[in-house]
Coordinates of C-alpha atoms and ligand atoms in Angstrom, one line a residue:
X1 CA -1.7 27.3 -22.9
X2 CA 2.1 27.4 -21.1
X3 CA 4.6 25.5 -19.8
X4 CA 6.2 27.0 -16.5
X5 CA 9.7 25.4 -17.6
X6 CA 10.9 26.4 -21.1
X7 CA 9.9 27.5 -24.1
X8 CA 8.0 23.7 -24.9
X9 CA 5.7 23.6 -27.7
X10 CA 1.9 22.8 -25.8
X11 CA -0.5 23.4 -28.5
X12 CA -1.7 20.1 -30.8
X13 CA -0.1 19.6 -34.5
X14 CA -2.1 19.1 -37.1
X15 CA -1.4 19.1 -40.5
X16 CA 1.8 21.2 -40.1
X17 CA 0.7 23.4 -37.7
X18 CA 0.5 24.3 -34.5
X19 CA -3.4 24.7 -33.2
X20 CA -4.2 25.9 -30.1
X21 CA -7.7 24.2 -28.4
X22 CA -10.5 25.6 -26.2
X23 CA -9.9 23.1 -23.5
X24 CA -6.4 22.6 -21.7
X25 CA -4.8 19.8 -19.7
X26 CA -2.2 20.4 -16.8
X27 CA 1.2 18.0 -17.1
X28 CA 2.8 17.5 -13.8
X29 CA 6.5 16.8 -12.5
X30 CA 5.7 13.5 -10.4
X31 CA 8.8 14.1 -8.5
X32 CA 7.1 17.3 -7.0
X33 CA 3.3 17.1 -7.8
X34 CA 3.6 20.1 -9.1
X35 CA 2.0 21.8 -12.1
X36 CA 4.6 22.3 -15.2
X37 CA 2.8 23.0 -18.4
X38 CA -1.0 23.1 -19.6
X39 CA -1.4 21.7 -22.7
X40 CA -4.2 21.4 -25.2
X41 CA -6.5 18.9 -24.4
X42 CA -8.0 17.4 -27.8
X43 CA -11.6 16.1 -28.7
X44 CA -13.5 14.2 -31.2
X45 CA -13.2 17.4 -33.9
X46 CA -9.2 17.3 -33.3
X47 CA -9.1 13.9 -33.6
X48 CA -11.1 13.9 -37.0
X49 CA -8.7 16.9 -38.2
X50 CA -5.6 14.7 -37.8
X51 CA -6.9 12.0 -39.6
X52 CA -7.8 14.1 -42.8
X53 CA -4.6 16.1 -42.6
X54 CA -2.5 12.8 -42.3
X55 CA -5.0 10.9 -45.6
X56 CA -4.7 13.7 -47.5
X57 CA -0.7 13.6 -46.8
X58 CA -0.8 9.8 -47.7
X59 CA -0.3 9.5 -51.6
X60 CA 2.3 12.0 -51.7
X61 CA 4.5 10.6 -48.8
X62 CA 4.1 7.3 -50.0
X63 CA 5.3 8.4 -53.2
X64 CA 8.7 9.9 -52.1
X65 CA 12.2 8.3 -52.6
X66 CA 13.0 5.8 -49.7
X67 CA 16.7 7.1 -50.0
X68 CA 14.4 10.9 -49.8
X69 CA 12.9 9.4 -46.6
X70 CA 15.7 8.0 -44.9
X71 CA 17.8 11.7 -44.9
X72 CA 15.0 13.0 -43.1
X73 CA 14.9 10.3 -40.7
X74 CA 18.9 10.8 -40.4
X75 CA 18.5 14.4 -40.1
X76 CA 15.9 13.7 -36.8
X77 CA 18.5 11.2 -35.4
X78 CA 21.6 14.2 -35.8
X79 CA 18.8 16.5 -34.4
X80 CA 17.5 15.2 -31.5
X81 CA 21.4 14.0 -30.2
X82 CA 22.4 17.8 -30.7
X83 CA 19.0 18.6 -28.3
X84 CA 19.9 15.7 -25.6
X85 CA 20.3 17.8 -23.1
X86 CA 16.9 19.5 -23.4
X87 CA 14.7 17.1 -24.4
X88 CA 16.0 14.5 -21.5
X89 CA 14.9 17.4 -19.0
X90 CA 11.6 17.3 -20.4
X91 CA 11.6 13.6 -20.0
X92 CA 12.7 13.8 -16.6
X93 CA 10.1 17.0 -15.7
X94 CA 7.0 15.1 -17.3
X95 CA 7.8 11.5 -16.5
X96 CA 10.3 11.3 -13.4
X97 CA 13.5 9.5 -14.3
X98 CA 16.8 10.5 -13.4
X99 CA 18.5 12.6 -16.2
X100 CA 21.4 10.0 -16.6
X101 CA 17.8 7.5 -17.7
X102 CA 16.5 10.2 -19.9
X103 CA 19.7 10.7 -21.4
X104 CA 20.1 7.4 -22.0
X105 CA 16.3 7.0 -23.6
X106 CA 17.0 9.8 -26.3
X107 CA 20.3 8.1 -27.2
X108 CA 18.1 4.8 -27.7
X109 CA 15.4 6.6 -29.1
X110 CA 17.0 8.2 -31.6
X111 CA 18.5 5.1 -32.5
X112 CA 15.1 3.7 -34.3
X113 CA 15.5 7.0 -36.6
X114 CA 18.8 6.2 -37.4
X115 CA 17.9 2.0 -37.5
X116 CA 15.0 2.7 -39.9
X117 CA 16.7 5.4 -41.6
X118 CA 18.9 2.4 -42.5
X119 CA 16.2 0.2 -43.4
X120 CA 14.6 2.5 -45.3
X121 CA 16.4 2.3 -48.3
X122 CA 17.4 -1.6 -48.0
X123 CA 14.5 -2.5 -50.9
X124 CA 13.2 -6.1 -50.7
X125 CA 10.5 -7.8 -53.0
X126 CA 10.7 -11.3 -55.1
X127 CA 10.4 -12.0 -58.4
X128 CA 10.5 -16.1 -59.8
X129 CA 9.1 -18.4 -62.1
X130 CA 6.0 -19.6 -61.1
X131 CA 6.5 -23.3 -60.1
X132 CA 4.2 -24.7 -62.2
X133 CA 6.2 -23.1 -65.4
X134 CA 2.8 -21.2 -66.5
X135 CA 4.2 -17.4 -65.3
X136 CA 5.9 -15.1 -63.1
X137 CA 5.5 -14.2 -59.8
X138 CA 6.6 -10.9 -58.4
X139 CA 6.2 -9.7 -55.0
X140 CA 6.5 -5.6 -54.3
X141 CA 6.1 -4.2 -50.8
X142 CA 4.1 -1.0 -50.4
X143 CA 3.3 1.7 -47.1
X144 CA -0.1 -0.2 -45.2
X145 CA -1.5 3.5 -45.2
X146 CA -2.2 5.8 -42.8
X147 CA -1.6 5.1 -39.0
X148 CA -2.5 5.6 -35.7
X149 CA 0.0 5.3 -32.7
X150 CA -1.0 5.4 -29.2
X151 CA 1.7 5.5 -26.8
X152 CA 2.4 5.0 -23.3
X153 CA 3.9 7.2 -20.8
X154 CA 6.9 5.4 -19.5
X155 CA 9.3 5.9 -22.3
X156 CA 7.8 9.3 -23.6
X157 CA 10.2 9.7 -26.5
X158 CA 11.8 5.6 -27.4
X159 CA 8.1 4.3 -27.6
X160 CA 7.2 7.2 -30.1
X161 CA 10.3 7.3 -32.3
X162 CA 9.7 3.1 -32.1
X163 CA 6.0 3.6 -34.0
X164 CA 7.0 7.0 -35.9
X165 CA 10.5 5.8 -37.6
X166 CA 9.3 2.9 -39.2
X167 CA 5.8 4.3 -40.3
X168 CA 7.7 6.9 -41.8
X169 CA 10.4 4.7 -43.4
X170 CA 7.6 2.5 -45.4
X171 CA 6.1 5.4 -46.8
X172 CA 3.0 5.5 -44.0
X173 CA 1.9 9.1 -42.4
X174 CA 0.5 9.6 -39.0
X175 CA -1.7 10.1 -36.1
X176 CA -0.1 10.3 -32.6
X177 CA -1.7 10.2 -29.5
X178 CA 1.1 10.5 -26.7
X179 CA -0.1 9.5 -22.7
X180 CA -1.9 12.4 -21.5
X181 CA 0.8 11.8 -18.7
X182 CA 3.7 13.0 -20.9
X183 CA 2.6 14.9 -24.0
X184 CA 5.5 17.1 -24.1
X185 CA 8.0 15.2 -25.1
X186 CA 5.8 13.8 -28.5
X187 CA 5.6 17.8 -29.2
X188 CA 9.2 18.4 -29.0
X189 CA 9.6 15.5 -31.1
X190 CA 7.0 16.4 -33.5
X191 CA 9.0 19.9 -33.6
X192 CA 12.3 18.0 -34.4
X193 CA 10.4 16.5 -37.8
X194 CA 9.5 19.5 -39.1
X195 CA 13.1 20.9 -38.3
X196 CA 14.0 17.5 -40.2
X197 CA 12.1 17.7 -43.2
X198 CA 8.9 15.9 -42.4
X199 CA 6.5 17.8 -44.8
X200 CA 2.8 18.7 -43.3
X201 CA 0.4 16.3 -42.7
X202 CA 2.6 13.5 -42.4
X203 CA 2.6 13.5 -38.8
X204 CA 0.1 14.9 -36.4
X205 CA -0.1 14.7 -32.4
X206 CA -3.5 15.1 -30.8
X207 CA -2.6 15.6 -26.7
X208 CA -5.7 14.8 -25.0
X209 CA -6.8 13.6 -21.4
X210 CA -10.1 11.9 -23.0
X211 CA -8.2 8.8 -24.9
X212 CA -11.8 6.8 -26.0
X213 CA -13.3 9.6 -27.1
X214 CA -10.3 10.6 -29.5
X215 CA -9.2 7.1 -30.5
X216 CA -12.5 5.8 -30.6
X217 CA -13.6 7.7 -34.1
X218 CA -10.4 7.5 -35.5
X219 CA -10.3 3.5 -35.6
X220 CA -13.7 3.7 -37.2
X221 CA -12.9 5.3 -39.9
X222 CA -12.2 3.7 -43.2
X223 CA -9.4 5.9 -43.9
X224 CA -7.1 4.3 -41.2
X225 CA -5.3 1.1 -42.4
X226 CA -2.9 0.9 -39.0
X227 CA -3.2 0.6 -34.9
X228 CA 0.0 0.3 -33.4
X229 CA -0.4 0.8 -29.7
X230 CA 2.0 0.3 -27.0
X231 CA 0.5 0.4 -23.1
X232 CA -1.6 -2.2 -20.8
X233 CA -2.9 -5.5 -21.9
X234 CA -6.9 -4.7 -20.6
X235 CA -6.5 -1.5 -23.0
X236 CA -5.0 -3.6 -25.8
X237 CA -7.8 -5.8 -25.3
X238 CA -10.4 -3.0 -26.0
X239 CA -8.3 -1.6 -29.3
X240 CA -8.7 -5.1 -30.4
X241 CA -11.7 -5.2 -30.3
X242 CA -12.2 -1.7 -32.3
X243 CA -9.7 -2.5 -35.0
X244 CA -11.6 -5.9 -35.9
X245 CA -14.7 -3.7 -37.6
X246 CA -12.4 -2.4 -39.8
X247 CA -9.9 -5.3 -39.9
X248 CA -7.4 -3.1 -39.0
X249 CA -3.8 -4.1 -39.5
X250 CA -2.5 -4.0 -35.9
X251 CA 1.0 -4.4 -33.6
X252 CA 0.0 -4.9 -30.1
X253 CA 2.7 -4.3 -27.4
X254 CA 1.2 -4.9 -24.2
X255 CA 2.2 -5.7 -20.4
X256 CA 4.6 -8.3 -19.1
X257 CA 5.3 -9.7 -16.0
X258 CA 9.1 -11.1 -16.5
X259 CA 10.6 -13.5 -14.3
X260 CA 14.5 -13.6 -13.7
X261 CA 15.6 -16.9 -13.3
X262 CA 19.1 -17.2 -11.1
X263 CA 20.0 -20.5 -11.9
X264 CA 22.6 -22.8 -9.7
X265 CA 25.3 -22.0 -12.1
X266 CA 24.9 -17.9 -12.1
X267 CA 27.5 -15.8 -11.5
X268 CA 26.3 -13.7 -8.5
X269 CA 28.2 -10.1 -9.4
X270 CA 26.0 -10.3 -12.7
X271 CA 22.9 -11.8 -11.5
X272 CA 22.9 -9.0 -8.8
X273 CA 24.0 -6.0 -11.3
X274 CA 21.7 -7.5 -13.7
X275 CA 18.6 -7.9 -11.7
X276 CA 19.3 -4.1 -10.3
X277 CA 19.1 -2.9 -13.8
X278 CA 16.0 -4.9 -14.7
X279 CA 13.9 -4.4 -11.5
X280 CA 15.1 -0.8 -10.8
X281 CA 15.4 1.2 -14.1
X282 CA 12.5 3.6 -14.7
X283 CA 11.7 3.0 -10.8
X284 CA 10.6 -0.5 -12.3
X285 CA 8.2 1.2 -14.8
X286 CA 9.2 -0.6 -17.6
X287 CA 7.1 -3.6 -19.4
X288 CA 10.6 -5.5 -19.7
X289 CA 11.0 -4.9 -15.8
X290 CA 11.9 -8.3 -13.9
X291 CA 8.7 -8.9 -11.6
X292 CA 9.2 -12.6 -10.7
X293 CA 12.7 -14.0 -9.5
X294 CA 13.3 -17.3 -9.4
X295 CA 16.6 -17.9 -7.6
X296 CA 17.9 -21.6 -6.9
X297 CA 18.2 -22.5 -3.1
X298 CA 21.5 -22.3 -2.7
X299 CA 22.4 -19.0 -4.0
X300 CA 19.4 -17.3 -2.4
X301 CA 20.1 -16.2 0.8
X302 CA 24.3 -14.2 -0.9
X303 CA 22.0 -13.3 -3.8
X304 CA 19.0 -11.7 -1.6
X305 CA 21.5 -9.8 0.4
X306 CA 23.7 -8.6 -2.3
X307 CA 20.9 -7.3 -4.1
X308 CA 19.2 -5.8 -0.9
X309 CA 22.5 -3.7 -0.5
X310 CA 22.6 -2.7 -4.1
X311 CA 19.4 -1.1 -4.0
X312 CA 20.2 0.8 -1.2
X313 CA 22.7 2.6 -2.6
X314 CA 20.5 3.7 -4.8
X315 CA 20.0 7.2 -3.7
X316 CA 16.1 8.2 -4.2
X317 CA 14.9 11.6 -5.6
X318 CA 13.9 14.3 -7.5
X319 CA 15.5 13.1 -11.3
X320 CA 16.9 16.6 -12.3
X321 CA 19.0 16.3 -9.2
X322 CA 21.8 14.5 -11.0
X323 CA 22.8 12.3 -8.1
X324 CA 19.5 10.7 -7.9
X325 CA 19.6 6.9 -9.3
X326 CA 16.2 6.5 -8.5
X327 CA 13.0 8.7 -9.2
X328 CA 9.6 8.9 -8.3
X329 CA 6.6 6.5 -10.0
X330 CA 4.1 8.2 -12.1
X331 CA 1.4 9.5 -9.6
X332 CA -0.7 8.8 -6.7
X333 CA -2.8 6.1 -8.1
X334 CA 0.8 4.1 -8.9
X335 CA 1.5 4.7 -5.4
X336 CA -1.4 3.4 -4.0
X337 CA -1.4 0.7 -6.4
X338 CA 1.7 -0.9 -5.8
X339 CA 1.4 -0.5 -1.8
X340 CA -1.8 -2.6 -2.1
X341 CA 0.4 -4.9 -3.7
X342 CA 3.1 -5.0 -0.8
X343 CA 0.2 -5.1 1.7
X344 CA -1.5 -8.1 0.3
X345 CA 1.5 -10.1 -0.4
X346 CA 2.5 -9.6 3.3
X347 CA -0.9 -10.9 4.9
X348 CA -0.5 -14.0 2.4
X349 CA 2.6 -14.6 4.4
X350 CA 5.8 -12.9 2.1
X351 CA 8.4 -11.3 4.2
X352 CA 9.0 -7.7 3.3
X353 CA 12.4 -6.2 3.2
X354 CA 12.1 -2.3 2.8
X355 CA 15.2 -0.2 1.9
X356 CA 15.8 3.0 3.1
X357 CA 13.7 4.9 5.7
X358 CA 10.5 6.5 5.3
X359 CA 10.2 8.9 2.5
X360 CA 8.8 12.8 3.7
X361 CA 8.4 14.5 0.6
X362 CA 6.0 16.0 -1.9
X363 CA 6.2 13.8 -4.8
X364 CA 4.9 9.9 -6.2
X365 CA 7.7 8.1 -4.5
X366 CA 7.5 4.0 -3.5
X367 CA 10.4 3.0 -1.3
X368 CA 12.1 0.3 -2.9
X369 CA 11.4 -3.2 -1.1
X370 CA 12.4 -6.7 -1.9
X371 CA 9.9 -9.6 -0.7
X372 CA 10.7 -13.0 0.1
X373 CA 8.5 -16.1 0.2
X374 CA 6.1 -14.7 -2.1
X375 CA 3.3 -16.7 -2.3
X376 CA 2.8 -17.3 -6.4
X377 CA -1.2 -17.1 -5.6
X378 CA -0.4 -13.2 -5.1
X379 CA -1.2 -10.3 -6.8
X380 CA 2.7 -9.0 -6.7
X381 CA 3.1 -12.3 -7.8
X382 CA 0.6 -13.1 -10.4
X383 CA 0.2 -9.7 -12.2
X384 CA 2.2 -6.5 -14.0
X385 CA 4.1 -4.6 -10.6
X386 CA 5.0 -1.8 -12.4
X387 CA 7.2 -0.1 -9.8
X388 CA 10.0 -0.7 -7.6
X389 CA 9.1 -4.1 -5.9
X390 CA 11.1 -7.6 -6.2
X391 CA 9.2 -10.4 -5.4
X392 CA 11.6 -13.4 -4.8
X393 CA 11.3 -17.0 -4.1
X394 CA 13.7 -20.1 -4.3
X395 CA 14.0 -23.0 -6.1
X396 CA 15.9 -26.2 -6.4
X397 CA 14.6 -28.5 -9.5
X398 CA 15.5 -26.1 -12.6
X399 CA 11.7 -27.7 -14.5
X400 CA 10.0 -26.6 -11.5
X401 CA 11.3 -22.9 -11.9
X402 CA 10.6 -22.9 -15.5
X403 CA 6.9 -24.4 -15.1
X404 CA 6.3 -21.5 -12.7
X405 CA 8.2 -18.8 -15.1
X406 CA 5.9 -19.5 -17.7
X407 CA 2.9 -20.0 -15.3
X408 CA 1.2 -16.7 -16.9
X409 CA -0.4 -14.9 -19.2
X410 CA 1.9 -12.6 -20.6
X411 CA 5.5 -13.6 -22.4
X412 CA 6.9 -10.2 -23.0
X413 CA 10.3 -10.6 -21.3
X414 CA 12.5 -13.1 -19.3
X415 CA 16.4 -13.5 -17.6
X416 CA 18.3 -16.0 -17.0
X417 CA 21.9 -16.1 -15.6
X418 CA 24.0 -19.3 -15.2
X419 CA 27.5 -19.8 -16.3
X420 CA 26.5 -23.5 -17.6
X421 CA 26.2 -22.5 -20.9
X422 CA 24.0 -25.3 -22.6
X423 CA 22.1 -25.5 -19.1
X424 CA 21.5 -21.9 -19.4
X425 CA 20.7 -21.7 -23.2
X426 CA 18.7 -24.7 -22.9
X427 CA 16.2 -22.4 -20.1
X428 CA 15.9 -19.2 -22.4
X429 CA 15.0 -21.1 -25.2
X430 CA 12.2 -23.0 -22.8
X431 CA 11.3 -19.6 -21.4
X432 CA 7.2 -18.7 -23.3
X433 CA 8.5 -15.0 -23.9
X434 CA 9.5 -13.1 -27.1
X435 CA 13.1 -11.6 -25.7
X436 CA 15.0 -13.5 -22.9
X437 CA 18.3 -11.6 -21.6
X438 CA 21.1 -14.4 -21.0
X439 CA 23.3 -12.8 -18.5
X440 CA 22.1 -9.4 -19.2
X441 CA 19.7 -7.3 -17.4
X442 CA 19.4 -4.9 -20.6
X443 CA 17.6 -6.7 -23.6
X444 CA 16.4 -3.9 -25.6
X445 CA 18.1 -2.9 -29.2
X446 CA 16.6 -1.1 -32.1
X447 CA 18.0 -3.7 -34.1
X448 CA 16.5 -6.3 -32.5
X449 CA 13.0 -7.7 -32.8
X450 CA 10.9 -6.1 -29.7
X451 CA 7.9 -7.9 -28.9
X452 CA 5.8 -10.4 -26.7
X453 CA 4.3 -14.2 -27.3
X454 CA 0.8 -14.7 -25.4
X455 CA -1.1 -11.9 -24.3
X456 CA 2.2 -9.6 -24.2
X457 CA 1.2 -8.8 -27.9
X458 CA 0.9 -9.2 -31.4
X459 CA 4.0 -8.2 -33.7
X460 CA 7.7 -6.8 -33.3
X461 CA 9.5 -3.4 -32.8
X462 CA 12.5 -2.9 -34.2
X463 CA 15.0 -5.2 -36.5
X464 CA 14.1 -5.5 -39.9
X465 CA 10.7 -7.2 -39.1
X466 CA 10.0 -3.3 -37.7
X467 CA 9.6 -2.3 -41.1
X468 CA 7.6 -5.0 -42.5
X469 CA 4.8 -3.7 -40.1
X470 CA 4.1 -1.2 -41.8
X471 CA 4.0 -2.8 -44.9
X472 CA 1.7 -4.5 -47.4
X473 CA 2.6 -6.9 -49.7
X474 CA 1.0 -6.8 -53.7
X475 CA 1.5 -9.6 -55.4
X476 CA 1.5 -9.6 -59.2
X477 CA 0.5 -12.6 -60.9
X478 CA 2.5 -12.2 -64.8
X479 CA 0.8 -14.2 -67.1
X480 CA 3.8 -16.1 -69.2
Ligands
NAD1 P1 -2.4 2.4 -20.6 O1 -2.9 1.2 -21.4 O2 -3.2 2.9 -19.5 O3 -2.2 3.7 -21.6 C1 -1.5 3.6 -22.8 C2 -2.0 4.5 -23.8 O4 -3.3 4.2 -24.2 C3 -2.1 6.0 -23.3 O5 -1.8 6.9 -24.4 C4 -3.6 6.1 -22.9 O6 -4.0 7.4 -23.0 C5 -4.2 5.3 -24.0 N1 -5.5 4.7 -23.7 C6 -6.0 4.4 -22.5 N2 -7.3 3.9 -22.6 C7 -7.6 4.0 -23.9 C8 -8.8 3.7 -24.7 N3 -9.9 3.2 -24.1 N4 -8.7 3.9 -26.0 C9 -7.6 4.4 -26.6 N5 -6.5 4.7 -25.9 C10 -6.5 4.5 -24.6 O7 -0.9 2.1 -20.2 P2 0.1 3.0 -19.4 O8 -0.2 3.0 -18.0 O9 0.3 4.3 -20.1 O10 1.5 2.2 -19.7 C11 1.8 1.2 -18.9 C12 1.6 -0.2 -19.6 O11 2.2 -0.2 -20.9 C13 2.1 -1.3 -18.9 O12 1.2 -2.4 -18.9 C14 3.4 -1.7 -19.7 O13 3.8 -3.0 -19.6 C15 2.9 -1.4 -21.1 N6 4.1 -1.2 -22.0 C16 4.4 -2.1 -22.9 C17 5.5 -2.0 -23.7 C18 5.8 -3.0 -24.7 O14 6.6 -2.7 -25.6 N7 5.3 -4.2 -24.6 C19 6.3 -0.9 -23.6 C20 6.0 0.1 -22.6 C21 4.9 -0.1 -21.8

């Protein structure tokens, strides 16, 4: 196995070390197509490996000092701020962003190590009277066990260290199983533990290309107590159903499809920098990314031309080139994906407003286009985009833009600008999703509770309600 780049770790840990596998994987730079590491590609055997190495870790972990815990997770956080520079050029070779995103995602990635470092050691339990006089009541929190994380490729390092922080911070160990997309990151990380502290066993990466067949046996085993996946709603769907055999305690965050409400009220220099940073960020990868905007009638036209010339200043390239704002989407398929999108919208009658000319260049890139008149019967309109596409259309009767905000299936994320205060308040609190930005085009916090309402998901990331998922409560019943 090698990686053409660096010196990045490509073989699978288990159990505290590094193992190498018969079958390999390549990981490509989506900004060039090219090959830049082969990594190994696990199975069923590797799969079962992690699982015993991260039971057999269990007791012991679980029986450590929180405060014992929390200097390891504080020792990751100083570690992987004093590696930014490298591991956000991993980000940016395996996933695509620019370097000033990746930079920005270790910062915020780090921060759940540092968050549930916190937390870690913040003890909480109950102990009362029973009501009825006859005893006591107390109330201890323990680890749920061990756990299995499945993460997506779009953050490679936030959406791990959002799963592996808190698991570790209760007491829990763990199985990860990065995006076959962007393993390399998840190793790096999973070298900054053991640098940390993290003793063997207690976390273990399988990298694999053949996600059923790896997850699939660990979720049936008895041995697991926790699924916590983060990717699309149909593949949430399936874990679902897995975890119910063995009533699995699950967190669930899935897709979104956000709308961005501009109300009459709005400020246009922060409706337009705002909905630049929530369609454009991760070339719109993001499940937080604003899909739907909603913009009242007579702001429309400013606001559609304001934002049109924003994005195009947005200069479009290769991410380790540091002037580039925008980077590629993840591969062909997206590519093909979202210009079906485009198409279809267009022959339902949308009006397409590309930026920039034509791109001639190896690489996954989507020119970035803005749509007007998007019919809400659309595909772009109706499901997940996923890349650099804003799909706008106008309103006047603020109920009629909120019926059609929260005319869909998921309820991860939402925006709403307007300088009316109690009009604008009175919307987010209306709006069916789990975080609403209020002026702000930048809504996520590791101390705030991360999660979506409807099929966006079941549970939260982050806060103090982070921790609890990977707890389980004992109760003791004290007789008087
Ligand atoms: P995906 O569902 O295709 O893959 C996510 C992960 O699941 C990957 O590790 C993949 O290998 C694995 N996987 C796929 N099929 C599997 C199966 N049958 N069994 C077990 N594992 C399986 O999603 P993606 O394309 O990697 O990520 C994009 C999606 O993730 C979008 O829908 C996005 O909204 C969502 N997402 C949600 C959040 C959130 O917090 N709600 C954050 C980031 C991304």
């Amino acid at each position: 196995m090698t990686s053409t780049h660096t010196d990045l770790p490509v073989a699978q840990f288990l159990g505290g070390d590094w193992v190498d596998s018969a079958t390999t994987m390549p990981v490509h730079n989506p900004a060039t197509g090219a090959q830049i590491a082969t990594v190994a590609d696990g199975d069923e055997a590797t799969a079962i490996a992690a699982l015993d190495a991260a039971a057999a870790a269990q007791a012991d972990w679980a029986g450590t000092d929180p405060r014992h815990r929390s200097d390891i997770l504080l020792r990751a956080f100083g570690l992987l701020h004093a590696e930014t520079d490298r591991i956000a050029r991993t980000i940016t070779l395996e996933m695509g962003k620019p370097l000033a995103e990746a930079r920005g995602e270790v910062g915020y990635g780090a921060e759940f190590l540092r968050w549930f470092a916190e937390e870690a050691t913040r003890g909480s339990g109950a102990y009362f009277r029973a009501p009825s006089g006859g005893g006591r009541i107390a109330v201890r929190k323990q680890p749920v066990g061990p756990v299995f994380a499945i993460t997506p490729w779009n953050f490679p390092l936030a959406m791990v260290t959002r799963k592996v922080a808190p698991a570790l911070a209760a007491g829990c160990t763990v199985v990860l199983k990065p995006a076959p997309q962007t393993p390399l990151t998840a190793l790096e990380f999973m070298r900054i533990l053991v640098e940390a502290g993290v003793p063997p066993g207690v976390v273990n990466c399988v990298t694999t290309s053949r996600a059923p067949l790896v997850s699939a046996p660990i979720i049936a085993d008895r041995r697991l107590r926790k699924l916590t996946f983060t990717g699309s709603t149909a593949v949430g769907r399936t874990l679902l159903t897995q975890a119910a055999q063995g009533v699995l305690r699950v967190s669930m965050e899935l897709g979104g499809n956000a709308p961005f409400v501009v109300l009459e009220s709005a400020d246009l220099d922060k409706a337009v920098g705002g909905a630049v940073l929530a369609k454009l960020r991760n070339a719109g990868q993001a499940c937080v990314a604003a899909d739907r905007f909603l913009v009242h009638e007579a702001l429309a036209a400013e606001f559609t031309e304001r934002f049109l010339a924003a994005v195009s200043a947005l200069p479009l390239g290769d991410g380790l080139d540091r002037s580039t704002r925008l980077g590629p989407v993840i591969d062909g398929a997206a590519v093909r994906r979202i210009t079906a999108l485009i198409d279809e919208a267009v022959d339902g009658g949308a009006h397409l407003h590309t930026v920039g000319p034509d791109i001639d260049r190896p690489g996954h890139f989507v020119r970035p286009a803005v749509l007007t008149d998007v019919d809400t019967r659309s595909r772009l309109w109706s499901s997940e985009v996923f890349g650099p596409v804003a799909a706008i259309r106008t309103f006047t009767d603020p109920a009629q833009a909120l019926h059609l905000a929260n005319d869909t299936d998921a309820g991860l994320a939402g925006y709403v600008f307007g300088e009316n205060l109690g009009d604008t308040l009175e919307f987010a609190e209306n709006l069916r999703t789990g975080m609403v930005g209020v002026n702000t085009g930048v809504i996520s916090d590791p101390a705030a509770p991360f999660g979506g309402m409807k099929s966006s998901g079941l549970g939260r990331e982050g806060g103090s309600t982070g921790l609890a998922e990977y707890q389980e409560m004992q109760y003791l019943a004290i007789a008087r």
